[in-house]
Coordinates of C-alpha atoms in Angstrom, one line a residue:
E1 CA -34.0 -49.8 -19.2
F2 CA -36.9 -49.4 -16.8
G3 CA -36.1 -52.5 -14.9
L4 CA -33.9 -50.9 -12.1
P5 CA -36.3 -48.1 -11.2
T6 CA -39.1 -50.6 -11.2
R7 CA -37.3 -52.9 -8.8
R8 CA -36.5 -49.9 -6.5
A9 CA -40.1 -48.8 -6.6
A10 CA -41.2 -52.3 -5.7
T11 CA -38.7 -52.4 -2.8
N12 CA -39.8 -49.0 -1.5
S13 CA -43.4 -50.0 -1.7
K14 CA -42.7 -53.2 0.2
R15 CA -40.8 -51.3 2.9
A16 CA -43.6 -48.7 3.2
A17 CA -46.1 -51.5 3.5
D18 CA -44.0 -53.1 6.3
V19 CA -43.8 -49.8 8.2
A20 CA -47.5 -49.2 7.7
R21 CA -48.2 -52.6 9.3
A22 CA -45.9 -51.9 12.2
G23 CA -48.7 -50.3 14.2
T24 CA -50.9 -53.4 13.6
R25 CA -49.7 -57.0 13.7
A26 CA -46.5 -57.0 11.6
S27 CA -43.6 -58.9 13.2
Y28 CA -40.9 -58.1 10.7
V29 CA -39.6 -55.1 8.7
S30 CA -37.5 -55.2 5.5
T31 CA -34.2 -53.3 5.4
S32 CA -32.6 -51.6 2.4
R33 CA -30.8 -54.9 1.5
G34 CA -34.0 -56.9 1.5
K35 CA -33.3 -58.6 4.9
R36 CA -36.2 -59.2 7.2
M37 CA -35.6 -58.0 10.8
P38 CA -37.7 -58.4 13.9
L39 CA -39.9 -55.4 14.5
H40 CA -39.3 -53.8 17.9
E41 CA -42.7 -53.8 19.6
H42 CA -41.4 -53.3 23.1
P43 CA -44.3 -52.7 25.5
L44 CA -42.5 -50.0 27.4
M45 CA -40.4 -48.2 24.8
T46 CA -42.5 -48.3 21.6
R47 CA -46.1 -48.3 22.8
E48 CA -47.8 -45.0 22.0
R49 CA -49.2 -43.1 24.9
V50 CA -51.5 -40.1 24.9
V51 CA -51.4 -37.2 27.4
K52 CA -53.9 -34.4 27.4
L53 CA -52.1 -31.0 27.7
G54 CA -55.0 -28.9 26.4
V55 CA -54.8 -31.0 23.3
P56 CA -54.0 -34.7 23.1
V57 CA -50.2 -35.3 22.8
T58 CA -49.0 -38.7 21.5
F59 CA -45.6 -39.9 22.5
T60 CA -43.4 -43.0 23.0
M61 CA -40.7 -43.6 25.6
S62 CA -38.3 -44.0 22.8
N63 CA -39.0 -40.5 21.5
I64 CA -38.6 -39.2 25.0
F65 CA -35.1 -40.6 25.1
G66 CA -34.4 -39.0 21.7
H67 CA -35.5 -35.5 23.0
L68 CA -33.5 -35.9 26.2
S69 CA -30.4 -36.8 24.1
F70 CA -30.6 -33.5 22.2
V71 CA -31.3 -31.6 25.4
L72 CA -28.2 -32.9 27.2
L73 CA -25.9 -32.5 24.2
G74 CA -27.2 -29.0 23.6
Y75 CA -26.6 -28.1 27.3
S76 CA -23.0 -29.5 27.0
Y77 CA -22.3 -26.7 24.5
L78 CA -23.1 -24.1 27.1
T79 CA -20.7 -25.3 29.8
S80 CA -17.0 -24.5 30.1
D81 CA -16.3 -27.1 32.7
L82 CA -14.6 -30.0 31.0
L83 CA -15.8 -32.7 33.5
T84 CA -19.4 -31.5 33.2
L85 CA -19.2 -31.4 29.4
R86 CA -17.9 -35.0 29.2
A87 CA -20.5 -36.2 31.6
L88 CA -23.3 -34.6 29.6
A89 CA -21.9 -36.1 26.5
V90 CA -22.0 -39.6 28.1
G91 CA -25.7 -39.1 29.0
G92 CA -26.7 -37.5 25.7
L93 CA -25.0 -40.2 23.6
S94 CA -26.4 -43.0 25.8
F95 CA -30.0 -41.7 25.4
A96 CA -29.3 -41.4 21.6
V97 CA -28.3 -45.1 21.5
V98 CA -31.6 -46.1 23.2
F99 CA -33.6 -43.9 20.8
Q100 CA -31.8 -45.4 17.8
Y101 CA -32.3 -49.0 19.0
F102 CA -36.0 -49.0 19.8
R103 CA -37.2 -48.3 16.2
A104 CA -38.9 -50.4 13.6
A105 CA -35.4 -51.4 12.6
P106 CA -32.4 -50.4 14.8
L107 CA -30.0 -47.9 13.3
W108 CA -26.9 -49.9 13.8
L109 CA -24.4 -47.5 12.2
P110 CA -25.1 -44.5 14.6
I111 CA -25.6 -47.0 17.5
R112 CA -22.1 -48.3 17.0
W113 CA -20.5 -44.9 16.6
N114 CA -22.3 -43.4 19.6
A115 CA -21.5 -46.4 21.8
S116 CA -17.8 -45.8 20.9
F117 CA -18.1 -42.2 21.9
V118 CA -19.8 -43.1 25.1
V119 CA -16.8 -45.3 26.1
V120 CA -14.3 -42.5 25.1
N121 CA -16.1 -39.9 27.1
A122 CA -16.7 -42.2 30.1
V123 CA -12.9 -42.8 30.3
W124 CA -12.3 -39.0 30.3
V125 CA -15.0 -38.5 33.0
A126 CA -13.2 -41.1 35.2
K127 CA -9.8 -39.4 34.7
L128 CA -11.0 -35.9 35.2
Y129 CA -13.0 -36.9 38.3
Y130 CA -9.9 -38.7 39.7
D131 CA -7.7 -35.6 39.0
A132 CA -10.2 -33.3 40.7
N133 CA -11.0 -35.4 43.8
F134 CA -8.2 -37.9 44.4
A135 CA -5.0 -36.8 42.8
E136 CA -4.1 -34.6 45.8
L137 CA -4.4 -37.7 48.1
Y138 CA -1.5 -39.3 46.2
A139 CA 0.7 -36.2 46.2
T140 CA 3.6 -36.0 48.5
E141 CA 3.6 -33.8 51.6
D142 CA 5.9 -31.3 49.9
E143 CA 3.8 -31.2 46.8
R144 CA 0.6 -30.6 48.8
A145 CA 2.3 -27.8 50.8
L146 CA 3.6 -26.2 47.5
Y147 CA 0.1 -26.4 46.0
A148 CA -1.6 -24.9 49.1
R149 CA 1.0 -22.1 49.4
H150 CA 1.1 -20.9 45.8
F151 CA -1.2 -22.8 43.4
A152 CA -4.5 -23.5 45.2
H153 CA -6.3 -21.4 42.6
M154 CA -5.1 -23.9 39.9
S155 CA -6.8 -27.2 39.1
M156 CA -4.9 -30.2 40.3
T157 CA -4.6 -31.4 36.7
D158 CA -2.7 -28.3 35.7
F159 CA -0.6 -28.4 38.8
R160 CA 0.5 -31.9 38.0
K161 CA 1.6 -30.7 34.6
I162 CA 3.9 -28.1 36.1
L163 CA 5.2 -30.5 38.6
Q164 CA 6.2 -32.9 35.9
L165 CA 8.4 -30.2 34.3
G166 CA 10.2 -29.4 37.5
R167 CA 12.2 -31.1 40.3
W168 CA 13.0 -30.8 43.9
R169 CA 16.6 -29.7 44.7
D170 CA 18.7 -29.2 47.9
M171 CA 21.0 -26.2 47.5
E172 CA 24.1 -25.7 49.5
R173 CA 25.1 -22.4 51.1
G174 CA 26.5 -20.0 48.5
Y175 CA 24.7 -21.5 45.5
Q176 CA 23.9 -18.8 43.0
M177 CA 20.3 -19.2 41.8
T178 CA 20.5 -16.1 39.5
V179 CA 23.4 -14.0 38.3
E180 CA 22.9 -10.3 37.6
G181 CA 23.2 -9.5 33.9
E182 CA 23.2 -13.1 32.8
Q183 CA 20.4 -15.0 31.1
N184 CA 18.1 -16.7 33.6
K185 CA 18.2 -20.5 33.2
N186 CA 15.8 -21.5 36.0
V187 CA 12.8 -20.4 38.0
F188 CA 12.7 -21.4 41.7
V189 CA 10.3 -21.6 44.6
L190 CA 12.3 -21.2 47.8
V191 CA 10.6 -23.8 50.1
E192 CA 13.1 -23.9 53.0
G193 CA 16.0 -21.6 53.9
S194 CA 16.7 -18.1 52.8
A195 CA 18.7 -16.2 50.1
E196 CA 20.6 -12.9 49.8
V197 CA 20.0 -10.5 47.0
Y198 CA 22.9 -8.5 45.5
V199 CA 22.7 -5.6 43.0
H200 CA 26.1 -4.3 41.7
G201 CA 27.8 -6.5 44.2
K202 CA 26.1 -5.0 47.2
A203 CA 23.7 -7.0 49.4
V204 CA 20.4 -5.2 49.3
N205 CA 17.7 -7.7 50.4
T206 CA 17.0 -11.1 52.0
I207 CA 14.5 -13.5 50.5
E208 CA 12.8 -15.8 52.9
A209 CA 11.1 -19.2 52.3
G210 CA 7.9 -19.0 50.3
S211 CA 9.3 -16.7 47.6
F212 CA 9.8 -17.1 43.9
V213 CA 13.2 -16.4 42.4
G214 CA 13.7 -15.7 38.7
E215 CA 10.0 -15.4 37.9
M216 CA 10.3 -11.8 36.7
S217 CA 12.7 -12.7 34.0
L218 CA 10.3 -15.4 32.9
M219 CA 7.3 -13.1 32.9
R220 CA 9.1 -10.4 30.9
S221 CA 9.7 -13.1 28.2
I222 CA 6.0 -13.9 27.7
V223 CA 4.3 -10.5 27.7
G224 CA 3.7 -7.9 25.0
S225 CA 5.8 -8.3 21.9
N226 CA 7.9 -11.0 23.5
F227 CA 4.9 -13.4 23.6
K228 CA 5.2 -14.5 20.0
R229 CA 9.0 -14.9 20.2
P230 CA 9.7 -15.7 23.8
K231 CA 13.4 -15.9 24.9
N232 CA 15.5 -15.9 28.0
Q233 CA 15.7 -12.5 29.8
M234 CA 18.6 -11.2 31.8
A235 CA 18.5 -11.5 35.6
S236 CA 18.0 -8.2 37.4
A237 CA 20.0 -9.2 40.5
T238 CA 22.2 -12.0 41.9
V239 CA 20.5 -14.3 44.3
V240 CA 22.7 -16.5 46.6
C241 CA 21.6 -19.1 49.2
R242 CA 22.4 -17.9 52.7
E243 CA 22.1 -21.4 54.1
K244 CA 21.3 -24.9 53.0
S245 CA 18.0 -24.5 51.2
R246 CA 15.3 -26.7 49.6
V247 CA 13.8 -25.4 46.4
F248 CA 11.5 -26.5 43.6
C249 CA 12.8 -25.4 40.2
W250 CA 11.9 -25.4 36.6
E251 CA 14.1 -24.9 33.5
D252 CA 13.2 -21.5 32.2
A253 CA 12.9 -22.6 28.6
Q254 CA 10.6 -25.6 29.4
L255 CA 8.3 -23.7 31.6
R256 CA 8.1 -20.8 29.1
K257 CA 7.2 -23.3 26.4
L258 CA 4.4 -24.7 28.5
L259 CA 3.0 -21.2 29.4
Y260 CA 3.2 -20.3 25.7
E261 CA 1.1 -23.3 24.7
N262 CA -1.4 -23.5 27.6
A263 CA -3.4 -20.3 28.2
D264 CA -5.0 -21.7 31.4
I265 CA -1.7 -22.6 33.0
R266 CA -0.2 -19.3 31.9
A267 CA -3.0 -17.3 33.6
S268 CA -2.6 -19.4 36.8
M269 CA 1.2 -19.0 36.9
Q270 CA 0.8 -15.2 36.3
A271 CA -1.6 -15.0 39.2
A272 CA 0.8 -17.0 41.5
F273 CA 3.8 -14.8 40.4
G274 CA 1.6 -11.6 40.9
V275 CA 0.8 -12.6 44.5
G276 CA 4.5 -13.4 45.1
L277 CA 5.5 -10.0 43.7
A278 CA 3.0 -8.2 45.9
E279 CA 4.3 -10.0 49.0
K280 CA 7.9 -9.1 48.1
L281 CA 7.0 -5.4 47.6
F282 CA 5.0 -5.3 50.8
N283 CA 7.7 -7.0 52.9
H284 CA 10.3 -4.6 51.5
R285 CA 8.0 -1.6 51.8
V286 CA 8.3 -0.8 48.1
M287 CA 4.7 0.4 47.6
S288 CA 4.9 3.8 45.9
S289 CA 5.8 5.2 42.5
K290 CA 8.1 7.6 44.2
M291 CA 10.1 4.7 45.6
F292 CA 10.4 3.2 42.1
A293 CA 11.8 6.5 40.8
Q294 CA 14.1 7.4 43.7
A295 CA 15.5 4.0 44.6
P296 CA 15.5 1.6 41.6
N297 CA 18.1 -0.7 43.1
E298 CA 15.8 -1.2 46.1
V299 CA 13.0 -2.2 43.8
R300 CA 15.2 -4.5 41.8
A301 CA 16.2 -6.2 45.0
A302 CA 12.6 -6.6 46.1
I303 CA 11.5 -8.3 43.0
A304 CA 14.6 -10.3 42.2

């Protein structure tokens, strides 16, 4: 009944003896399965060095890599930039692989896992770097103009996401982009051309190129109590193309779903809509609370 503990004790003693001889002339070390593996006596990585910093400090290059690994991984927790975080993860995990390899016996289990994580994070670094630095080069002229006009504060990665949801359309004169009192089905950016705004059947304003159309209905559907149960809102005015126009448009439901799921894109779109609203109010000279109270139709026309 004492056979198994005795064998374990003998194995542990043998392993301890192997490790004890590692600093002298041993060439092999025994693993937990009884295998003999070559001892890593690398002249650069495992040789002990002494530095006097008031008191003698002993270190190996392998241990330096281990400390650097934890420093980089720790710093990655402090950054909010995804590209920086992934790059730090690649560096930290790579240093960890070096530290785990140059030991009396390499730690193959963590080495394999960390090497896999290095590959995954390296792929993400390449993708994020491409999106941040080269994606704009492959955008069309219209897409670059749209980005510069309304979404330059947004990352190109997020901009590509909203582009994928929408499409370019050419509208004929007389096309109704929104209808007063009806649910809004689309959100538009008027890129070329102009549109007339009608409230109660009366023309009250003209929208020029560069304006959003239908964005206020979308914003009302994702703020306050509507945020948890967003739904289409009624258009506050009818907007009709005055001439042949070019627009970029999104389906209201799809864009609303994206904004509901992605807080970063939602904040960026709210900022773009806010700037567009300020431009509408400024151009229409609707800049005071008195105007809001005395001429509500004028305000509705301005922010259609």
